Amino acid sequence: KAGVTQTPRYLIKTRGQQVTLSCSPISGHRSVSWYQQTPGQGLQFLFEYFSETQRNKGNFPGRFSGRQFSNSRSEMNVSTLELGDSALYLCASSFENEQFFGPGTRLTVL
Amino acid sequence: TQLLEQSPQFLSIQEGENLTVYCNSSSVFSSLQWYRQEPGEGPVLLVTVVTGGEVKKLKRLTFQFGDARKDSSLHITAAQPGDTGLYLCAGGPNAGKSTFGDGTTLTVKP
């Protein structure tokens, strides 16, 4: 089975812009989660989608949003980018009690 | 909010030495996962422990889940340079909404 894929792998944006990241889960996995990883805060949960519905949400501002499509692929969007949004954004797909991560998208905000 | 504390934060050892990494919480977890992450990549799932007191072995790695399901440990025997990386423990109400520890950065010197 192919693993979790994320596109793009690297992205450079400027403050105030918006960005959309994409994630394709492992075939058959209906749960897709997004995490933000920074050196100072570690890995923090953003949100989880299951069957096109947001099932859980972390403590991030409304500028962070996501969606899931009928084929389980997911996108997350960050609007009005801030310097502090620079991070590695990780997508993971889950089945039962196991979670598998993609390689991440490295976002740099200038 | 369920919190996970990992110790030590950094560990630098010589090849061939043994080491133990700890993951502790005041909360009970239905399961805990251990991951290894290399720079610029997503975490790779090593193991999931579910039953209190459970011990799982993966080659030179031994994982233990505390009897009360509040803590876990990872023991590496005869560490090798290839074991170098960031080790993360994680748990949550379901795999798709995980709380992560801050991680243990392991460096194994040849």
PDB file of C-alpha atoms in Angstrom:
ATOM      1  CA  LYS A   1       0.000   0.000   0.000  1.00  0.00           C
ATOM      2  CA  ALA A   2       1.176   3.508  -0.729  1.00  0.00           C
ATOM      3  CA  GLY A   3       1.793   5.666   2.305  1.00  0.00           C
ATOM      4  CA  VAL A   4       0.400   9.066   3.160  1.00  0.00           C
ATOM      5  CA  THR A   5       1.394  11.664   0.598  1.00  0.00           C
ATOM      6  CA  GLN A   6       1.503  15.407   1.051  1.00  0.00           C
ATOM      7  CA  THR A   7       1.925  18.196  -1.449  1.00  0.00           C
ATOM      8  CA  PRO A   8       3.758  20.417  -1.781  1.00  0.00           C
ATOM      9  CA  ARG A   9       6.796  19.399   0.279  1.00  0.00           C
ATOM     10  CA  TYR A  10       8.090  22.941   0.580  1.00  0.00           C
ATOM     11  CA  LEU A  11       6.361  26.282   0.391  1.00  0.00           C
ATOM     12  CA  ILE A  12       7.457  29.875   0.885  1.00  0.00           C
ATOM     13  CA  LYS A  13       4.846  32.571   1.436  1.00  0.00           C
ATOM     14  CA  THR A  14       4.760  36.126   2.719  1.00  0.00           C
ATOM     15  CA  ARG A  15       2.777  37.518   5.612  1.00  0.00           C
ATOM     16  CA  GLY A  16      -0.877  38.097   4.829  1.00  0.00           C
ATOM     17  CA  GLN A  17      -1.068  35.504   2.078  1.00  0.00           C
ATOM     18  CA  GLN A  18      -3.049  32.301   2.321  1.00  0.00           C
ATOM     19  CA  VAL A  19      -1.947  28.749   1.655  1.00  0.00           C
ATOM     20  CA  THR A  20      -3.578  25.397   0.903  1.00  0.00           C
ATOM     21  CA  LEU A  21      -1.891  22.111   1.705  1.00  0.00           C
ATOM     22  CA  SER A  22      -3.005  18.754   0.384  1.00  0.00           C
ATOM     23  CA  CYS A  23      -2.947  15.256   1.831  1.00  0.00           C
ATOM     24  CA  SER A  24      -3.815  11.854   0.404  1.00  0.00           C
ATOM     25  CA  PRO A  25      -4.317   9.179   3.083  1.00  0.00           C
ATOM     26  CA  ILE A  26      -3.508   5.500   2.934  1.00  0.00           C
ATOM     27  CA  SER A  27      -6.107   3.684   0.868  1.00  0.00           C
ATOM     28  CA  GLY A  28      -8.994   2.581   3.067  1.00  0.00           C
ATOM     29  CA  HIS A  29      -8.259   5.025   5.886  1.00  0.00           C
ATOM     30  CA  ARG A  30     -11.175   7.352   6.526  1.00  0.00           C
ATOM     31  CA  SER A  31      -9.617   9.422   9.300  1.00  0.00           C
ATOM     32  CA  VAL A  32      -7.215  12.210   8.373  1.00  0.00           C
ATOM     33  CA  SER A  33      -5.559  14.446  10.952  1.00  0.00           C
ATOM     34  CA  TRP A  34      -3.381  17.517  10.678  1.00  0.00           C
ATOM     35  CA  TYR A  35      -0.607  18.573  13.046  1.00  0.00           C
ATOM     36  CA  GLN A  36       1.726  21.528  13.276  1.00  0.00           C
ATOM     37  CA  GLN A  37       5.303  20.929  14.386  1.00  0.00           C
ATOM     38  CA  THR A  38       7.608  23.722  15.516  1.00  0.00           C
ATOM     39  CA  PRO A  39      10.836  23.631  17.525  1.00  0.00           C
ATOM     40  CA  GLY A  40       9.264  25.565  20.378  1.00  0.00           C
ATOM     41  CA  GLN A  41       5.855  23.921  20.647  1.00  0.00           C
ATOM     42  CA  GLY A  42       6.513  20.421  19.372  1.00  0.00           C
ATOM     43  CA  LEU A  43       3.761  18.511  17.607  1.00  0.00           C
ATOM     44  CA  GLN A  44       0.357  20.079  18.111  1.00  0.00           C
ATOM     45  CA  PHE A  45      -2.979  18.732  16.941  1.00  0.00           C
ATOM     46  CA  LEU A  46      -4.888  20.936  14.506  1.00  0.00           C
ATOM     47  CA  PHE A  47      -7.969  18.921  13.510  1.00  0.00           C
ATOM     48  CA  GLU A  48      -9.230  15.504  12.487  1.00  0.00           C
ATOM     49  CA  TYR A  49     -11.651  14.653   9.718  1.00  0.00           C
ATOM     50  CA  PHE A  50     -13.613  11.447   9.380  1.00  0.00           C
ATOM     51  CA  SER A  51     -15.941  10.718   6.489  1.00  0.00           C
ATOM     52  CA  GLU A  52     -15.909  14.365   5.370  1.00  0.00           C
ATOM     53  CA  THR A  53     -16.814  15.684   8.839  1.00  0.00           C
ATOM     54  CA  GLN A  54     -14.571  17.438  11.296  1.00  0.00           C
ATOM     55  CA  ARG A  55     -14.502  15.077  14.265  1.00  0.00           C
ATOM     56  CA  ASN A  56     -12.031  16.867  16.537  1.00  0.00           C
ATOM     57  CA  LYS A  57     -10.434  20.288  16.647  1.00  0.00           C
ATOM     58  CA  GLY A  58      -7.359  21.587  18.454  1.00  0.00           C
ATOM     59  CA  ASN A  59      -6.709  25.003  19.943  1.00  0.00           C
ATOM     60  CA  PHE A  60      -5.809  26.954  16.851  1.00  0.00           C
ATOM     61  CA  PRO A  61      -7.349  30.207  15.582  1.00  0.00           C
ATOM     62  CA  GLY A  62     -10.029  30.223  12.928  1.00  0.00           C
ATOM     63  CA  ARG A  63      -7.424  31.140  10.293  1.00  0.00           C
ATOM     64  CA  PHE A  64      -6.684  27.420  10.217  1.00  0.00           C
ATOM     65  CA  SER A  65      -9.329  25.390   8.459  1.00  0.00           C
ATOM     66  CA  GLY A  66      -9.636  22.128   6.654  1.00  0.00           C
ATOM     67  CA  ARG A  67     -11.894  19.867   4.711  1.00  0.00           C
ATOM     68  CA  GLN A  68     -12.110  16.292   3.570  1.00  0.00           C
ATOM     69  CA  PHE A  69     -13.421  15.021   0.281  1.00  0.00           C
ATOM     70  CA  SER A  70     -15.474  11.931  -0.473  1.00  0.00           C
ATOM     71  CA  ASN A  71     -12.323  10.030  -1.501  1.00  0.00           C
ATOM     72  CA  SER A  72     -10.844  10.826   1.972  1.00  0.00           C
ATOM     73  CA  ARG A  73      -8.271  13.226   0.563  1.00  0.00           C
ATOM     74  CA  SER A  74      -7.936  16.297   2.734  1.00  0.00           C
ATOM     75  CA  GLU A  75      -6.825  19.883   2.447  1.00  0.00           C
ATOM     76  CA  MET A  76      -5.952  22.417   5.078  1.00  0.00           C
ATOM     77  CA  ASN A  77      -5.969  26.136   4.557  1.00  0.00           C
ATOM     78  CA  VAL A  78      -4.266  28.887   6.490  1.00  0.00           C
ATOM     79  CA  SER A  79      -5.407  32.421   5.780  1.00  0.00           C
ATOM     80  CA  THR A  80      -3.701  35.708   6.593  1.00  0.00           C
ATOM     81  CA  LEU A  81      -0.376  34.041   7.243  1.00  0.00           C
ATOM     82  CA  GLU A  82       1.776  35.199  10.157  1.00  0.00           C
ATOM     83  CA  LEU A  83       5.485  34.697  10.728  1.00  0.00           C
ATOM     84  CA  GLY A  84       4.660  32.304  13.542  1.00  0.00           C
ATOM     85  CA  ASP A  85       2.869  29.981  11.135  1.00  0.00           C
ATOM     86  CA  SER A  86       6.232  28.842   9.811  1.00  0.00           C
ATOM     87  CA  ALA A  87       6.322  25.150  10.645  1.00  0.00           C
ATOM     88  CA  LEU A  88       6.277  21.601   9.405  1.00  0.00           C
ATOM     89  CA  TYR A  89       2.653  20.655   8.744  1.00  0.00           C
ATOM     90  CA  LEU A  90       2.032  16.965   9.068  1.00  0.00           C
ATOM     91  CA  CYS A  91      -0.900  14.973   7.831  1.00  0.00           C
ATOM     92  CA  ALA A  92      -1.694  11.543   9.212  1.00  0.00           C
ATOM     93  CA  SER A  93      -4.237   8.900   8.376  1.00  0.00           C
ATOM     94  CA  SER A  94      -5.558   6.495  10.979  1.00  0.00           C
ATOM     95  CA  PHE A  95      -7.131   3.081  11.158  1.00  0.00           C
ATOM     96  CA  GLU A  96      -8.237   1.685  14.520  1.00  0.00           C
ATOM     97  CA  ASN A  97      -5.585   2.812  17.026  1.00  0.00           C
ATOM     98  CA  GLU A  98      -2.713   3.340  14.634  1.00  0.00           C
ATOM     99  CA  GLN A  99      -1.751   6.562  12.923  1.00  0.00           C
ATOM    100  CA  PHE A 100       0.586   6.942   9.950  1.00  0.00           C
ATOM    101  CA  PHE A 101       2.215  10.206   8.968  1.00  0.00           C
ATOM    102  CA  GLY A 102       3.124  11.744   5.664  1.00  0.00           C
ATOM    103  CA  PRO A 103       6.478  13.442   5.052  1.00  0.00           C
ATOM    104  CA  GLY A 104       5.052  16.875   5.856  1.00  0.00           C
ATOM    105  CA  THR A 105       4.954  20.249   4.156  1.00  0.00           C
ATOM    106  CA  ARG A 106       7.591  22.724   5.276  1.00  0.00           C
ATOM    107  CA  LEU A 107       5.968  26.161   5.250  1.00  0.00           C
ATOM    108  CA  THR A 108       8.126  29.241   5.579  1.00  0.00           C
ATOM    109  CA  VAL A 109       6.437  32.607   6.046  1.00  0.00           C
ATOM    110  CA  LEU A 110       8.575  35.659   5.258  1.00  0.00           C
TER     111      LEU A 110
ATOM    112  CA  THR B   1      -6.255  18.033  28.481  1.00  0.00           C
ATOM    113  CA  GLN B   2      -4.075  14.957  28.564  1.00  0.00           C
ATOM    114  CA  LEU B   3      -0.383  15.791  28.819  1.00  0.00           C
ATOM    115  CA  LEU B   4       2.600  13.567  28.159  1.00  0.00           C
ATOM    116  CA  GLU B   5       6.024  14.269  29.601  1.00  0.00           C
ATOM    117  CA  GLN B   6       9.079  12.663  28.089  1.00  0.00           C
ATOM    118  CA  SER B   7      12.492  12.318  29.656  1.00  0.00           C
ATOM    119  CA  PRO B   8      15.260  12.835  29.058  1.00  0.00           C
ATOM    120  CA  GLN B   9      14.895  15.594  26.496  1.00  0.00           C
ATOM    121  CA  PHE B  10      18.348  14.931  25.014  1.00  0.00           C
ATOM    122  CA  LEU B  11      20.503  11.831  25.114  1.00  0.00           C
ATOM    123  CA  SER B  12      23.952  11.394  23.592  1.00  0.00           C
ATOM    124  CA  ILE B  13      25.584   7.982  23.932  1.00  0.00           C
ATOM    125  CA  GLN B  14      28.255   5.803  22.367  1.00  0.00           C
ATOM    126  CA  GLU B  15      27.460   2.956  20.028  1.00  0.00           C
ATOM    127  CA  GLY B  16      26.828  -0.236  21.963  1.00  0.00           C
ATOM    128  CA  GLU B  17      25.369   1.413  25.072  1.00  0.00           C
ATOM    129  CA  ASN B  18      21.865   0.797  26.376  1.00  0.00           C
ATOM    130  CA  LEU B  19      19.314   3.512  27.069  1.00  0.00           C
ATOM    131  CA  THR B  20      15.779   4.046  28.324  1.00  0.00           C
ATOM    132  CA  VAL B  21      13.348   6.822  27.424  1.00  0.00           C
ATOM    133  CA  TYR B  22      10.339   7.544  29.588  1.00  0.00           C
ATOM    134  CA  CYS B  23       6.865   8.854  28.814  1.00  0.00           C
ATOM    135  CA  ASN B  24       4.696   9.822  31.788  1.00  0.00           C
ATOM    136  CA  SER B  25       1.249  11.255  32.347  1.00  0.00           C
ATOM    137  CA  SER B  26      -1.240  11.795  35.130  1.00  0.00           C
ATOM    138  CA  SER B  27      -3.979  10.652  32.739  1.00  0.00           C
ATOM    139  CA  VAL B  28      -4.998   7.167  31.708  1.00  0.00           C
ATOM    140  CA  PHE B  29      -4.601   6.367  28.029  1.00  0.00           C
ATOM    141  CA  SER B  30      -6.442   3.676  26.117  1.00  0.00           C
ATOM    142  CA  SER B  31      -3.288   3.223  24.062  1.00  0.00           C
ATOM    143  CA  LEU B  32       0.090   4.820  23.570  1.00  0.00           C
ATOM    144  CA  GLN B  33       2.176   4.997  20.445  1.00  0.00           C
ATOM    145  CA  TRP B  34       5.921   5.447  19.975  1.00  0.00           C
ATOM    146  CA  TYR B  35       7.331   7.105  16.886  1.00  0.00           C
ATOM    147  CA  ARG B  36      10.779   7.885  15.524  1.00  0.00           C
ATOM    148  CA  GLN B  37      11.290  10.983  13.437  1.00  0.00           C
ATOM    149  CA  GLU B  38      14.230  12.077  11.352  1.00  0.00           C
ATOM    150  CA  PRO B  39      14.852  15.734  10.444  1.00  0.00           C
ATOM    151  CA  GLY B  40      12.499  17.072   7.783  1.00  0.00           C
ATOM    152  CA  GLU B  41      10.409  13.891   7.697  1.00  0.00           C
ATOM    153  CA  GLY B  42       7.193  12.731   9.301  1.00  0.00           C
ATOM    154  CA  PRO B  43       7.170  10.501  12.403  1.00  0.00           C
ATOM    155  CA  VAL B  44       7.288   6.785  11.709  1.00  0.00           C
ATOM    156  CA  LEU B  45       5.153   4.559  13.912  1.00  0.00           C
ATOM    157  CA  LEU B  46       7.241   2.039  15.859  1.00  0.00           C
ATOM    158  CA  VAL B  47       4.669   0.414  18.110  1.00  0.00           C
ATOM    159  CA  THR B  48       1.257   0.738  19.742  1.00  0.00           C
ATOM    160  CA  VAL B  49       0.736  -0.535  23.290  1.00  0.00           C
ATOM    161  CA  VAL B  50      -2.791  -1.133  24.469  1.00  0.00           C
ATOM    162  CA  THR B  51      -2.898  -3.371  27.534  1.00  0.00           C
ATOM    163  CA  GLY B  52      -1.616  -2.294  30.941  1.00  0.00           C
ATOM    164  CA  GLY B  53       1.645  -4.098  31.721  1.00  0.00           C
ATOM    165  CA  GLU B  54       2.160  -5.001  28.077  1.00  0.00           C
ATOM    166  CA  VAL B  55       5.703  -5.487  26.785  1.00  0.00           C
ATOM    167  CA  LYS B  56       6.472  -5.432  23.077  1.00  0.00           C
ATOM    168  CA  LYS B  57       9.800  -6.075  21.422  1.00  0.00           C
ATOM    169  CA  LEU B  58      10.969  -4.822  18.063  1.00  0.00           C
ATOM    170  CA  LYS B  59      14.469  -6.197  17.457  1.00  0.00           C
ATOM    171  CA  ARG B  60      16.657  -4.240  19.933  1.00  0.00           C
ATOM    172  CA  LEU B  61      13.789  -2.011  21.073  1.00  0.00           C
ATOM    173  CA  THR B  62      11.594  -2.974  24.036  1.00  0.00           C
ATOM    174  CA  PHE B  63       8.424  -1.049  24.808  1.00  0.00           C
ATOM    175  CA  GLN B  64       6.501  -1.278  28.040  1.00  0.00           C
ATOM    176  CA  PHE B  65       3.086   0.100  28.998  1.00  0.00           C
ATOM    177  CA  GLY B  66       2.563   0.797  32.678  1.00  0.00           C
ATOM    178  CA  ASP B  67       0.079  -1.282  34.640  1.00  0.00           C
ATOM    179  CA  ALA B  68      -2.122   1.775  35.180  1.00  0.00           C
ATOM    180  CA  ARG B  69      -1.795   2.819  31.511  1.00  0.00           C
ATOM    181  CA  LYS B  70      -0.401   6.216  32.501  1.00  0.00           C
ATOM    182  CA  ASP B  71       3.189   5.723  31.489  1.00  0.00           C
ATOM    183  CA  SER B  72       5.404   3.921  29.032  1.00  0.00           C
ATOM    184  CA  SER B  73       9.074   3.319  28.410  1.00  0.00           C
ATOM    185  CA  LEU B  74      11.282   2.555  25.448  1.00  0.00           C
ATOM    186  CA  HIS B  75      14.506   0.648  26.042  1.00  0.00           C
ATOM    187  CA  ILE B  76      17.146   0.278  23.342  1.00  0.00           C
ATOM    188  CA  THR B  77      19.806  -2.378  23.727  1.00  0.00           C
ATOM    189  CA  ALA B  78      23.224  -1.953  22.115  1.00  0.00           C
ATOM    190  CA  ALA B  79      22.349   1.313  20.393  1.00  0.00           C
ATOM    191  CA  GLN B  80      23.614   1.896  16.867  1.00  0.00           C
ATOM    192  CA  PRO B  81      24.167   5.149  14.933  1.00  0.00           C
ATOM    193  CA  GLY B  82      21.107   4.272  12.857  1.00  0.00           C
ATOM    194  CA  ASP B  83      18.980   4.660  16.006  1.00  0.00           C
ATOM    195  CA  THR B  84      19.717   8.392  16.020  1.00  0.00           C
ATOM    196  CA  GLY B  85      16.557  10.467  15.820  1.00  0.00           C
ATOM    197  CA  LEU B  86      13.704  12.086  17.701  1.00  0.00           C
ATOM    198  CA  TYR B  87      11.618   9.617  19.685  1.00  0.00           C
ATOM    199  CA  LEU B  88       8.045  10.661  20.396  1.00  0.00           C
ATOM    200  CA  CYS B  89       5.331   9.106  22.498  1.00  0.00           C
ATOM    201  CA  ALA B  90       1.693   9.905  21.808  1.00  0.00           C
ATOM    202  CA  GLY B  91      -1.742   9.039  23.081  1.00  0.00           C
ATOM    203  CA  GLY B  92      -5.305  10.221  22.972  1.00  0.00           C
ATOM    204  CA  PRO B  93      -8.987   9.369  22.900  1.00  0.00           C
ATOM    205  CA  ASN B  94      -8.405   7.982  19.424  1.00  0.00           C
ATOM    206  CA  ALA B  95      -5.346   7.719  17.218  1.00  0.00           C
ATOM    207  CA  GLY B  96      -6.549  10.567  15.031  1.00  0.00           C
ATOM    208  CA  LYS B  97      -6.477  13.059  17.888  1.00  0.00           C
ATOM    209  CA  SER B  98      -3.172  12.438  19.577  1.00  0.00           C
ATOM    210  CA  THR B  99      -1.310  14.367  22.232  1.00  0.00           C
ATOM    211  CA  PHE B 100       2.424  14.159  21.758  1.00  0.00           C
ATOM    212  CA  GLY B 101       5.222  14.377  24.244  1.00  0.00           C
ATOM    213  CA  ASP B 102       7.980  16.891  23.550  1.00  0.00           C
ATOM    214  CA  GLY B 103      10.254  14.096  22.369  1.00  0.00           C
ATOM    215  CA  THR B 104      13.671  12.724  23.191  1.00  0.00           C
ATOM    216  CA  THR B 105      16.490  13.572  20.801  1.00  0.00           C
ATOM    217  CA  LEU B 106      18.847  10.613  20.697  1.00  0.00           C
ATOM    218  CA  THR B 107      22.331  10.804  19.233  1.00  0.00           C
ATOM    219  CA  VAL B 108      24.366   7.612  18.980  1.00  0.00           C
ATOM    220  CA  LYS B 109      28.020   8.235  18.242  1.00  0.00           C
ATOM    221  CA  PRO B 110      30.050   5.608  16.374  1.00  0.00           C
TER     222      PRO B 110
END
